[in-house]
PDB file of C-alpha atoms (C1' of nucleotides) in Angstrom:
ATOM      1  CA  UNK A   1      11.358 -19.488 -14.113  1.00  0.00           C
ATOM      2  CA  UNK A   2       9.988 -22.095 -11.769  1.00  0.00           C
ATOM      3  CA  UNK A   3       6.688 -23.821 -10.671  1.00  0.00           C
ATOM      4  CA  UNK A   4       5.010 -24.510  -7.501  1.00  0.00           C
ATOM      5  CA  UNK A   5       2.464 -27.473  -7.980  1.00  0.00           C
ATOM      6  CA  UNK A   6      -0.363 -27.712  -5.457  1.00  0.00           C
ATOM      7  CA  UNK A   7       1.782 -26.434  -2.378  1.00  0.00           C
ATOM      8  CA  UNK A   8       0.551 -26.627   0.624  1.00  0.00           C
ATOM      9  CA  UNK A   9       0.554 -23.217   2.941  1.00  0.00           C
ATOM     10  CA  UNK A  10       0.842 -20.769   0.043  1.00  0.00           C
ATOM     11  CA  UNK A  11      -1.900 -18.777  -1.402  1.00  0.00           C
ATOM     12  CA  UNK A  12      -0.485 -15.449  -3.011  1.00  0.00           C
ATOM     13  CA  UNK A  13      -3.784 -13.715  -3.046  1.00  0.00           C
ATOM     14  CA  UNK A  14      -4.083 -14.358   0.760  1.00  0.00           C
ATOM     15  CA  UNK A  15      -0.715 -13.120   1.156  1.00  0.00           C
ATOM     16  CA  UNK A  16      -1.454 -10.027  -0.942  1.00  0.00           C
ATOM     17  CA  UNK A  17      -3.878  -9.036   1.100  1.00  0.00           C
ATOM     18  CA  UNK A  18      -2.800  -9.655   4.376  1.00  0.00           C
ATOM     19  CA  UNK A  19      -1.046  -6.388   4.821  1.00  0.00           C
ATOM     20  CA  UNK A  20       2.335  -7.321   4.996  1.00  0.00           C
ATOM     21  CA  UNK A  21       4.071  -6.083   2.141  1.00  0.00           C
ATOM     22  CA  UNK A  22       2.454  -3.537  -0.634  1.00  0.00           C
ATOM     23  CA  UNK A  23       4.023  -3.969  -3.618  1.00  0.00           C
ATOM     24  CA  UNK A  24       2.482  -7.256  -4.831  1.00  0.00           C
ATOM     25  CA  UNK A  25      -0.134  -6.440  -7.505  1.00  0.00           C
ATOM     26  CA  UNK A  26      -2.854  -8.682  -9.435  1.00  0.00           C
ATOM     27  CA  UNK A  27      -3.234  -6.754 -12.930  1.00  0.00           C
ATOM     28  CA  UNK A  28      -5.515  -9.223 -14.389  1.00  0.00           C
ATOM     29  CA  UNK A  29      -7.321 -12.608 -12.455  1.00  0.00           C
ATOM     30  CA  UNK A  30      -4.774 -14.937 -11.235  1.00  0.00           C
ATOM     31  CA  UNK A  31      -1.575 -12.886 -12.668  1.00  0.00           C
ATOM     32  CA  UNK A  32       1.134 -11.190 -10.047  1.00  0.00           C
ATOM     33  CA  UNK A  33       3.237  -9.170  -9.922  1.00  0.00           C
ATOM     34  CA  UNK A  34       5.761  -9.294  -6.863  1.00  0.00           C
ATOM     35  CA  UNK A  35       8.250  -6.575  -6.317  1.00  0.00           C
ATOM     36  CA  UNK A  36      10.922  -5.938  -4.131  1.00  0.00           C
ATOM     37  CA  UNK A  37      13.559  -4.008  -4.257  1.00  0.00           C
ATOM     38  CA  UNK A  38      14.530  -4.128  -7.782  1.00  0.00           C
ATOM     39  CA  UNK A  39      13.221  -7.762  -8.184  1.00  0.00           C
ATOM     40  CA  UNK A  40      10.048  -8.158 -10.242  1.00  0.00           C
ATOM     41  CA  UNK A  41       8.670 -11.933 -10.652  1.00  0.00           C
ATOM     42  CA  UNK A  42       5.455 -12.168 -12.781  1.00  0.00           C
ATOM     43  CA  UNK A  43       3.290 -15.083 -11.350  1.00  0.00           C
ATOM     44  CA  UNK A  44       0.887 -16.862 -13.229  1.00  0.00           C
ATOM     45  CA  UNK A  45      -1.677 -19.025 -11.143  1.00  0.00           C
ATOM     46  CA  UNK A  46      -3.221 -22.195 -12.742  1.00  0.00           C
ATOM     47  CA  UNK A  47      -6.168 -22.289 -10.681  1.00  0.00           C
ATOM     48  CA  UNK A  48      -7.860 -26.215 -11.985  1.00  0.00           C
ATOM     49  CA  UNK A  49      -4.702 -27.269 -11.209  1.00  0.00           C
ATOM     50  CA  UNK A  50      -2.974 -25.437  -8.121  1.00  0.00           C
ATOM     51  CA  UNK A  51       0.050 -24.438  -9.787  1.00  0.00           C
ATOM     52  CA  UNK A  52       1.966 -21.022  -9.725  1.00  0.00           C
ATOM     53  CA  UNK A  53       4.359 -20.540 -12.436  1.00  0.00           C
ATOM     54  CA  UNK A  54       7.065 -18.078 -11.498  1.00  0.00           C
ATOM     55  CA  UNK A  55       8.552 -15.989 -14.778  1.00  0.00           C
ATOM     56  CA  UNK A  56      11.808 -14.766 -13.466  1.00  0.00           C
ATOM     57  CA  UNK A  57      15.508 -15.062 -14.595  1.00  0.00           C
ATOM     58  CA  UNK A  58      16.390 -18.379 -13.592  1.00  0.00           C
ATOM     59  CA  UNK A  59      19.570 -16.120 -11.042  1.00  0.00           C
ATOM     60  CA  UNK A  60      16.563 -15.089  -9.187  1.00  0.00           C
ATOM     61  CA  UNK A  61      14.626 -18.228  -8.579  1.00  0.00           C
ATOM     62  CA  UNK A  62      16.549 -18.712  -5.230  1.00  0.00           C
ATOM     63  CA  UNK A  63      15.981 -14.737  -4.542  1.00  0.00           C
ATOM     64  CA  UNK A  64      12.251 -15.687  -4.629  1.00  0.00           C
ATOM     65  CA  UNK A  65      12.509 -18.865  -2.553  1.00  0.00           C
ATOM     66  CA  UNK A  66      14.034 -17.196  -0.165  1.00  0.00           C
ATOM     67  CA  UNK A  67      11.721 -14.292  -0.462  1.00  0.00           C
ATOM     68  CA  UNK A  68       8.528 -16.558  -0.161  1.00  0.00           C
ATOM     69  CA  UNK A  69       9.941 -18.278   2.359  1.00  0.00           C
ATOM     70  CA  UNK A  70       9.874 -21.497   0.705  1.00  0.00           C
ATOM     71  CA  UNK A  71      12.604 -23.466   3.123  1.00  0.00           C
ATOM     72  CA  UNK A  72      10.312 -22.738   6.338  1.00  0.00           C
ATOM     73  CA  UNK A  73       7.810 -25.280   7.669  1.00  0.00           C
ATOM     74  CA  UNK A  74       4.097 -23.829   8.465  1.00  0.00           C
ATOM     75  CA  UNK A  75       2.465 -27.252   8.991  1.00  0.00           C
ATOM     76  CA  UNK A  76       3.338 -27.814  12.430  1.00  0.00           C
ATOM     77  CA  UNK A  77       3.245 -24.237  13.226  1.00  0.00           C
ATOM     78  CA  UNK A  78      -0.482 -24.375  11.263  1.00  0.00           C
ATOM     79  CA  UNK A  79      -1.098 -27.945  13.090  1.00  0.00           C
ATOM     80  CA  UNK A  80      -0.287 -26.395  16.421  1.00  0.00           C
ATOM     81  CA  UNK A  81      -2.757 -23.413  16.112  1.00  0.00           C
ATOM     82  CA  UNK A  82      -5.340 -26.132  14.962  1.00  0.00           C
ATOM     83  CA  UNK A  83      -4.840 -28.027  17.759  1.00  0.00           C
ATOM     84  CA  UNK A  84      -4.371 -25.060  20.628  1.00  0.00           C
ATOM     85  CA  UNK A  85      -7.914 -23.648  19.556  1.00  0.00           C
ATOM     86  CA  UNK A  86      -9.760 -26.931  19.561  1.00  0.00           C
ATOM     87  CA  UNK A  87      -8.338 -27.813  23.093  1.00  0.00           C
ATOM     88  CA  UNK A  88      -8.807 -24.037  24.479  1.00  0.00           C
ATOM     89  CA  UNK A  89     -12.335 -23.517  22.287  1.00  0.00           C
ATOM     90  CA  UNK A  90     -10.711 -20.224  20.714  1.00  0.00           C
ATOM     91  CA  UNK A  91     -13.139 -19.454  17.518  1.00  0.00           C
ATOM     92  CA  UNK A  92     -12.075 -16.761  16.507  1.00  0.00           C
ATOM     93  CA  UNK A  93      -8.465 -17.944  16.217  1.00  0.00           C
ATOM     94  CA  UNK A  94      -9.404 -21.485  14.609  1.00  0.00           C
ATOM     95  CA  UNK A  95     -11.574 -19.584  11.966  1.00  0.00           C
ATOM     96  CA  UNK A  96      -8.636 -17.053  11.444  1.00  0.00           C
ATOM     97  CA  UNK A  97      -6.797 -20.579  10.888  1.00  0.00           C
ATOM     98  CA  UNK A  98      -8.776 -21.557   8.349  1.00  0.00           C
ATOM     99  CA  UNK A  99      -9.770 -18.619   6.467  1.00  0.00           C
ATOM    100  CA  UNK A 100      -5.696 -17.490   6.146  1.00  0.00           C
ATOM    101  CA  UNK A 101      -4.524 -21.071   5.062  1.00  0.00           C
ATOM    102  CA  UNK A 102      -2.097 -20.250   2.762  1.00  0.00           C
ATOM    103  CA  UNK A 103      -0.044 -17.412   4.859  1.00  0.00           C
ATOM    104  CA  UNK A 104       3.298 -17.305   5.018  1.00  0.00           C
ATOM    105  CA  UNK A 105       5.401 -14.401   6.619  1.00  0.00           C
ATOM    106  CA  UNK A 106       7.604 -13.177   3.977  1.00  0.00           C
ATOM    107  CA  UNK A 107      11.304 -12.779   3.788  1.00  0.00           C
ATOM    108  CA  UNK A 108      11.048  -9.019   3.148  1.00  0.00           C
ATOM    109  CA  UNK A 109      14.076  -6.577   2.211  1.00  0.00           C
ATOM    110  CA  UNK A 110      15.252  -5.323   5.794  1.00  0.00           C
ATOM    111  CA  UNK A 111      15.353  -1.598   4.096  1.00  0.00           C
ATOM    112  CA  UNK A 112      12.333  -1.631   2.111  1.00  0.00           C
ATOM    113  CA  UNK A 113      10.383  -3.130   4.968  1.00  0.00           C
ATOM    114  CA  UNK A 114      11.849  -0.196   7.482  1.00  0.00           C
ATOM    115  CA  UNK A 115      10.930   2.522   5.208  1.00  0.00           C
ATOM    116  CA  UNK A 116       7.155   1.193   4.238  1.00  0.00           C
ATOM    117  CA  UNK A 117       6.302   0.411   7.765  1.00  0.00           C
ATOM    118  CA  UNK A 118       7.087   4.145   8.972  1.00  0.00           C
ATOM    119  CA  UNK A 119       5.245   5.170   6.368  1.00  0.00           C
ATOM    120  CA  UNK A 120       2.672   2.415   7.641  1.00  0.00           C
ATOM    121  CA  UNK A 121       1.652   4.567  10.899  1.00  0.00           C
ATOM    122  CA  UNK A 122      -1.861   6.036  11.446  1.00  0.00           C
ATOM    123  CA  UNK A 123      -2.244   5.624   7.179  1.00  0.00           C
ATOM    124  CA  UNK A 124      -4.486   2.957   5.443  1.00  0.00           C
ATOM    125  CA  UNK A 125      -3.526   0.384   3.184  1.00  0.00           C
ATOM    126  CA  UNK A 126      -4.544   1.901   0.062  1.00  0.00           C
ATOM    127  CA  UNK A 127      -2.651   5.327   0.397  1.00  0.00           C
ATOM    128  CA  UNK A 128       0.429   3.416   1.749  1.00  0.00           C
ATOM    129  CA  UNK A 129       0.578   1.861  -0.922  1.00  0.00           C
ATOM    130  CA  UNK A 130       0.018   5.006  -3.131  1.00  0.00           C
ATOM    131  CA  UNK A 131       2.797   6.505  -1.219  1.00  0.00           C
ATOM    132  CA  UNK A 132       5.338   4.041  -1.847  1.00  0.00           C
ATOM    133  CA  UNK A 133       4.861   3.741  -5.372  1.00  0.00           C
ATOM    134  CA  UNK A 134       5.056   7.319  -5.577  1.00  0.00           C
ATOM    135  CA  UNK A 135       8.185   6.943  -3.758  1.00  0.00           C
ATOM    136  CA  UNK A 136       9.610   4.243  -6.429  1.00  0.00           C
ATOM    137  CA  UNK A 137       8.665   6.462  -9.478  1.00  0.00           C
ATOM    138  CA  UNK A 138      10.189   9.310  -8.415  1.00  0.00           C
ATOM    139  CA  UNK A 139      13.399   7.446  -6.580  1.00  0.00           C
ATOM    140  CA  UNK A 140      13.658   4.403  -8.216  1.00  0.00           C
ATOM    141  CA  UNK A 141      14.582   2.610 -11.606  1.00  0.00           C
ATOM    142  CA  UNK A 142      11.953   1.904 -14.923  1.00  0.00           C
ATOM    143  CA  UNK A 143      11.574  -1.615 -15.032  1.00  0.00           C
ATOM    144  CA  UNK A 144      10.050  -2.297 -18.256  1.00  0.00           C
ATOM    145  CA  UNK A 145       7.932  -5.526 -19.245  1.00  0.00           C
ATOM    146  CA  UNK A 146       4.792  -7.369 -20.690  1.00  0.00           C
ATOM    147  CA  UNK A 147       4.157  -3.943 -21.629  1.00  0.00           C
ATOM    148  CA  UNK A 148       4.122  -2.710 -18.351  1.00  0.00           C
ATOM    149  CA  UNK A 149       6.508  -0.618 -16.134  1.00  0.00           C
ATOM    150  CA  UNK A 150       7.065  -0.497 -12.608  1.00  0.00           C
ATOM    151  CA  UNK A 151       9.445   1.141 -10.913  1.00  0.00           C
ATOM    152  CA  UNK A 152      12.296  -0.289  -8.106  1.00  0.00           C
ATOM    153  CA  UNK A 153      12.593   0.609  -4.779  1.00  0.00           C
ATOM    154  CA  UNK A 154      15.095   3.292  -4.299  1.00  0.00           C
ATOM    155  CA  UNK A 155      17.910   1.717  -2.166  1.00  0.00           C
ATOM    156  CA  UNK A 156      19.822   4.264   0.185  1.00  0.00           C
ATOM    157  CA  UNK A 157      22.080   5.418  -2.546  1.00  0.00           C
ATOM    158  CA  UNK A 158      19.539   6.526  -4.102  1.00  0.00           C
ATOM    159  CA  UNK A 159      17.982   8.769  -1.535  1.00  0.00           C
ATOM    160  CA  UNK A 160      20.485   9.654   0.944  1.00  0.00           C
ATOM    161  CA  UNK A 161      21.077  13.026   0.084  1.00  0.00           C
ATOM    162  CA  UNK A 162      17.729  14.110  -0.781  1.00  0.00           C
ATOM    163  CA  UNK A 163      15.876  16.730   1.552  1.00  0.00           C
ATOM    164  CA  UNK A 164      12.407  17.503   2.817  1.00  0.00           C
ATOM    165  CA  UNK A 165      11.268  19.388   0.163  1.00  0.00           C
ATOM    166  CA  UNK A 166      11.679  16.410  -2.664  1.00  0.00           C
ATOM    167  CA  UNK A 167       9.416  14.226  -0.318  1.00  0.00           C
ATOM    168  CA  UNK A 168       6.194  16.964  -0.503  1.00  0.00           C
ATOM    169  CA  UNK A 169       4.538  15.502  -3.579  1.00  0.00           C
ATOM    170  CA  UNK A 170       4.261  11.570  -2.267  1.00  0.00           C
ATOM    171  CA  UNK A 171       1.611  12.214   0.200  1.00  0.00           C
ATOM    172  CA  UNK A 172       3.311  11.076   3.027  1.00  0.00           C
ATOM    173  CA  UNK A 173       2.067  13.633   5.302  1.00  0.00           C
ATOM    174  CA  UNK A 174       3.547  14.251   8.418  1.00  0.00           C
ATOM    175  CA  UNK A 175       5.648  11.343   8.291  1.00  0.00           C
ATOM    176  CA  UNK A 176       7.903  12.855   5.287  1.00  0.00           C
ATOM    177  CA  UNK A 177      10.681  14.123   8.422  1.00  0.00           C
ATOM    178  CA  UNK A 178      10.769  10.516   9.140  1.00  0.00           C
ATOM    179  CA  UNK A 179      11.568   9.651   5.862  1.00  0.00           C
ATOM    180  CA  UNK A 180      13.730  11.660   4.978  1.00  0.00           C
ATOM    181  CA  UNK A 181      15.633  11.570   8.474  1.00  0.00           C
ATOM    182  CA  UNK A 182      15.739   7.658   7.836  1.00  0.00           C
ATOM    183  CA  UNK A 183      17.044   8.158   4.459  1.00  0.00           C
ATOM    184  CA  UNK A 184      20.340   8.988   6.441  1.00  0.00           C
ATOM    185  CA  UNK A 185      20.601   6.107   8.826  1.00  0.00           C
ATOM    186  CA  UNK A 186      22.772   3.503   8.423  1.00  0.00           C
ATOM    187  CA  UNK A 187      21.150   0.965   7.555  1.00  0.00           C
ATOM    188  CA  UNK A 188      23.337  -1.900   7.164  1.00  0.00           C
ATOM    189  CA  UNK A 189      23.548  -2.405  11.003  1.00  0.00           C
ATOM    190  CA  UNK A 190      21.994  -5.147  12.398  1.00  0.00           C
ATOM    191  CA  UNK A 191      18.697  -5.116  12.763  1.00  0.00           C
ATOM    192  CA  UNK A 192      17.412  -4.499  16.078  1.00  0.00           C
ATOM    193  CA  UNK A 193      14.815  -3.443  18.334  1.00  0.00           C
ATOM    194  CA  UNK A 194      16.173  -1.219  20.473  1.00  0.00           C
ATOM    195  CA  UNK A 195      17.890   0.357  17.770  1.00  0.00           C
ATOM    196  CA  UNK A 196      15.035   1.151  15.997  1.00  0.00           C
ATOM    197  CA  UNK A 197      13.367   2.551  18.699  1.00  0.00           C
ATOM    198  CA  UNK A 198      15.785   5.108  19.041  1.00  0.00           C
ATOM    199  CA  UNK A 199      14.841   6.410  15.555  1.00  0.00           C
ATOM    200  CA  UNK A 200      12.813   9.466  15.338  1.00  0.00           C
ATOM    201  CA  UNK A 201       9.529   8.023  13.482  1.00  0.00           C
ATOM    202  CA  UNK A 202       9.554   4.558  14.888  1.00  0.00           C
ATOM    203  CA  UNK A 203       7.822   3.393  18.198  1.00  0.00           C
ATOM    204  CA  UNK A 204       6.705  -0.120  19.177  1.00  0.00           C
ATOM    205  CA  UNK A 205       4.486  -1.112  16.789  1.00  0.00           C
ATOM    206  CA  UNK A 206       6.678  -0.332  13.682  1.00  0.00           C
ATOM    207  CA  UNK A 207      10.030  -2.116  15.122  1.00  0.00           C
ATOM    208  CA  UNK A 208       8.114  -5.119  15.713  1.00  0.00           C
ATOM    209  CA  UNK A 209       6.966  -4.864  11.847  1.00  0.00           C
ATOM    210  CA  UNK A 210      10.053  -4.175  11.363  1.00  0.00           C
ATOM    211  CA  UNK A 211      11.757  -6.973  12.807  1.00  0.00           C
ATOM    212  CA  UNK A 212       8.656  -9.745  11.610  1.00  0.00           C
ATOM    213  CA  UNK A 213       8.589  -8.643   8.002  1.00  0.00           C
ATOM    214  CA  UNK A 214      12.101  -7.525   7.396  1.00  0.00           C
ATOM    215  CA  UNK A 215      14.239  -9.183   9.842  1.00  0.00           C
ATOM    216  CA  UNK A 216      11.872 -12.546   9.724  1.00  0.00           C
ATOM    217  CA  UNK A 217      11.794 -12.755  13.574  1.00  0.00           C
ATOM    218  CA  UNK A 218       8.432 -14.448  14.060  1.00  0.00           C
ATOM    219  CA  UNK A 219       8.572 -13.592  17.753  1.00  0.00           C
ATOM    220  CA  UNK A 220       7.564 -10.177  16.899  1.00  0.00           C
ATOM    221  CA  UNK A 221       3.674  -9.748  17.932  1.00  0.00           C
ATOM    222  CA  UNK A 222       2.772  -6.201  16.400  1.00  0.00           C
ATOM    223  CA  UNK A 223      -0.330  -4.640  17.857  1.00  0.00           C
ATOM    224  CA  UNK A 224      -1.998  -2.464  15.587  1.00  0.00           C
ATOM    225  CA  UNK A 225      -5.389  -0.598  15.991  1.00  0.00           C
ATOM    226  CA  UNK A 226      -6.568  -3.737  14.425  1.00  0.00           C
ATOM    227  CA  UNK A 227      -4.785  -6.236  16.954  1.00  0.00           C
ATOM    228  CA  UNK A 228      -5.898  -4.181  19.316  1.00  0.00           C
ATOM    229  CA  UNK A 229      -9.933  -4.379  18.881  1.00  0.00           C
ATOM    230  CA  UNK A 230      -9.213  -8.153  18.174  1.00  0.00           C
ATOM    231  CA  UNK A 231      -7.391  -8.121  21.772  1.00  0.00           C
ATOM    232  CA  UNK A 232     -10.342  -6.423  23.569  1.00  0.00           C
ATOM    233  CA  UNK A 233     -13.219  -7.246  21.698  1.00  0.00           C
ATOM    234  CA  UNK A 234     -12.769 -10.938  21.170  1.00  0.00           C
ATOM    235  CA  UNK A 235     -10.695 -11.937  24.280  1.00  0.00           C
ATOM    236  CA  UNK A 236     -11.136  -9.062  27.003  1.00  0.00           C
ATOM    237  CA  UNK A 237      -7.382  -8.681  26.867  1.00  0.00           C
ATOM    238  CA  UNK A 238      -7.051 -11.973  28.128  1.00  0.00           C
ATOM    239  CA  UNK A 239      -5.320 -13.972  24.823  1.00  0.00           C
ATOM    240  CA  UNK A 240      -2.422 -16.021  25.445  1.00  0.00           C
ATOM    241  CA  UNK A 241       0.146 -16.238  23.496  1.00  0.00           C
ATOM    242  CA  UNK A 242       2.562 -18.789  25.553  1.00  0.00           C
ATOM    243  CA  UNK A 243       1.242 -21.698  23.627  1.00  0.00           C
ATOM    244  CA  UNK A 244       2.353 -20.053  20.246  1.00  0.00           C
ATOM    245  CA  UNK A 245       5.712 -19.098  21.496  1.00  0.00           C
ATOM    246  CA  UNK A 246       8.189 -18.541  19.165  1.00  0.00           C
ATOM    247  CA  UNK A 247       5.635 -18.250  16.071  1.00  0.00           C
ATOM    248  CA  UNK A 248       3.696 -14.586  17.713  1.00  0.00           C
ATOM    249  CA  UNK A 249       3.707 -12.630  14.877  1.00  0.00           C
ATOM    250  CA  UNK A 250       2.609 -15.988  12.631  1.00  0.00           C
ATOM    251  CA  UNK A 251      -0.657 -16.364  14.472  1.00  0.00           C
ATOM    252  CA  UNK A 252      -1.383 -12.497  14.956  1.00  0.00           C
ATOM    253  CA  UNK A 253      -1.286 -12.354  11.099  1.00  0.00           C
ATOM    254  CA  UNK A 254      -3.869 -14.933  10.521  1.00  0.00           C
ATOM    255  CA  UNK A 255      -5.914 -12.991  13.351  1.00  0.00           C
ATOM    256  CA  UNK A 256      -5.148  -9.516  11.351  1.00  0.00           C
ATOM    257  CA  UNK A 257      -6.191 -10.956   8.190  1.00  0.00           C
ATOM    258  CA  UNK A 258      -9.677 -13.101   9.165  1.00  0.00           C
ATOM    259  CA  UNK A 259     -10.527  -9.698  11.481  1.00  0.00           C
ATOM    260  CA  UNK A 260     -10.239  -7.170   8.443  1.00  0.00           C
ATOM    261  CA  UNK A 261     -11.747  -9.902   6.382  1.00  0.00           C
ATOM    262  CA  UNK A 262     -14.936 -10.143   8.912  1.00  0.00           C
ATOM    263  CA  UNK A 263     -14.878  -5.890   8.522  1.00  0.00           C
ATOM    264  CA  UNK A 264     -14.744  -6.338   4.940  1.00  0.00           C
ATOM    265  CA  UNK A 265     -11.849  -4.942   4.276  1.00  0.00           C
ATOM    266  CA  UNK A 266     -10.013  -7.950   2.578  1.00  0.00           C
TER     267      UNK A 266
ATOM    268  C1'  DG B   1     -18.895  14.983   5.847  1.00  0.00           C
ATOM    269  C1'  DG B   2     -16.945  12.797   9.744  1.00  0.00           C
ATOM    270  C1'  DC B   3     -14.452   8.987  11.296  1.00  0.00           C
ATOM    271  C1'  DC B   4     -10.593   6.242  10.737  1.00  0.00           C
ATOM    272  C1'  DA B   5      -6.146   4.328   9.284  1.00  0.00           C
ATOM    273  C1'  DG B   6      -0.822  -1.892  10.397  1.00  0.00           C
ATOM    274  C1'  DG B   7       1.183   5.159  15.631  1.00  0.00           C
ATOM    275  C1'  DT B   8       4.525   8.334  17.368  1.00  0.00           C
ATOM    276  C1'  DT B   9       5.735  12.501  19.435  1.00  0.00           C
ATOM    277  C1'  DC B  10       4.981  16.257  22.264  1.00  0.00           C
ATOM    278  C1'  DT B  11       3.068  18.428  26.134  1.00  0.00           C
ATOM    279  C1'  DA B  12       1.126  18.761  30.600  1.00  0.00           C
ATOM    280  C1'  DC B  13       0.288  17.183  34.764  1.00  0.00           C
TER     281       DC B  13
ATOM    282  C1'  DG C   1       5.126   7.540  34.247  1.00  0.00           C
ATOM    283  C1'  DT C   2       0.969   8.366  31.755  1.00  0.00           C
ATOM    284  C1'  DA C   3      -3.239  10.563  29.682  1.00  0.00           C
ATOM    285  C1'  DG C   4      -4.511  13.496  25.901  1.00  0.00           C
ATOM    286  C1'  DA C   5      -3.735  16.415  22.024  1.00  0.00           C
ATOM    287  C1'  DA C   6      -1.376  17.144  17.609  1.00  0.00           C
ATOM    288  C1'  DC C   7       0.111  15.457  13.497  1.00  0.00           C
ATOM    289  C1'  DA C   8      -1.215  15.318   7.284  1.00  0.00           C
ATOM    290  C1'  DT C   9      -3.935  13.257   4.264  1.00  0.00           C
ATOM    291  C1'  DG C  10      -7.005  10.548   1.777  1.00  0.00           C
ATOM    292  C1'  DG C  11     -10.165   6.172   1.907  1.00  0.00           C
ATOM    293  C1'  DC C  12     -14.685   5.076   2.512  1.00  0.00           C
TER     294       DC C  12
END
DNA sequence: GGCCAGGTTCTAC
DNA sequence: GTAGAACATGGC
């Protein structure tokens, strides 16, 4: 159990939303639930007074600020994107600014993140997210609280010997001999881009997920079919990126987001 | 009901 | 090396 008292750059609904993980849930107004792995923090959100209370075993509270990303400083990184779309005019990037205050880039698990995002490709939110809980339930562990269950993420143990045929009933679609092909891989090698791009599944856009929301290398710039419109439409392929260097896949979040959001999709 | 989704692979020049 | 089709399936 902890609290966060008005903090600045943190807004879990935002975060939610944003596309980054899928296992963060809001059962009721204002109350979380965050999984990963087999981690479950309930969050309660004061709204009158800014202040999330985090009901966890008090072991985990460092799993969380770690997870969160807590120790990392978005200010200047926020203050910087301010500051480069006022000077170069850039609407669309200083409204993405404001309208996705409260990002962060979470510190995701590096095997749950590589198995969602292949199952990320040419899917929509909604059923990915369908797909991996399927996944959980029928791999993973009853967690068991507030009345309600969830279940964990199956780590590789838990999965490396199953076949294709156990996969048919998450609605995975084509992607299932990617799963179940990954199920095999060793994951406790470094993570790495070209690495991952030797894997049978994974192609550009998923190793830079990949690296950004498992490995927490905000260099990592993934261009989606939303990233791409953004790209075309807005700037006529001519964005720069040099003066966010070293904070990429920061800044193309907030752009993801605030584009969905104008699409109404979050 | 048709288009699309946080793409990649396969095939054909 | 690159353009285009194929891939499974459901959200909207």
């Amino acid at each position: 159990m902890f609290q966060i008292v008005r903090p600045e750059h943190f807004n879990l609904r935002t975060i939610m939303n944003s596309g980054q993980c899928f296992r963060i849930f809001e059962p009721e107004h204002n109350v979380f639930d965050v999984l990963s792995m087999d981690n479950w923090a309930r969050v309660y959100y004061d709204e009158p007074n800014d202040t999330y209370t985090f009901d966890c075993p008090s072991d985990h509270n460092n799993f969380w600020v770690n997870y969160f990303d807590f120790s990392s400083d978005y200010h200047s990184m926020y203050k910087e994107v301010l500051v480069n779309t006022i000077r170069a005019q850039d609407q669309f990037l200083y409204g993405a600014a404001l309208y996705g205050y409260g990002m962060r880039i979470l510190r995701q698990d590096y095997w749950e993140a590589l198995v969602s995002f292949i199952i990320s490709q040419n899917n929509n939110i909604p059923r990915i997210k369908k797909s991996i809980e399927a996944l959980c339930k029928k791999f993973g562990k009853p967690m068991t609280k507030y009345g309600t269950t969830y279940y964990s993420f199956p780590n590789q143990s838990d999965v490396y010997n199953i076949e294709l045929k156990d996969l048919a009933d998450l609605g995975l679609g084509y992607r299932d001999k990617y799963i179940c092909h990954i199920f095999r891989y060793p994951c406790w090698m470094k993570p790495n881009t070209e690495i991952l791009l030797t894997l049978h599944g994974i192609g550009p856009k998923v190793a830079s997920c990949i690296m950004l929301f498992g490995a927490h290398d905000l260099t990592q710039c993934p261009i989606d079919t939303w990233m791409k419109k953004i790209l075309t439409n807005i700037y006529d392929n001519k964005f720069d990126f040099t003066p966010y260097a070293g904070f990429e896949g920061y800044v193309q979040q907030l752009m993801f987001y605030y584009y969905r959001h104008l699409n109404e999709k979050a």
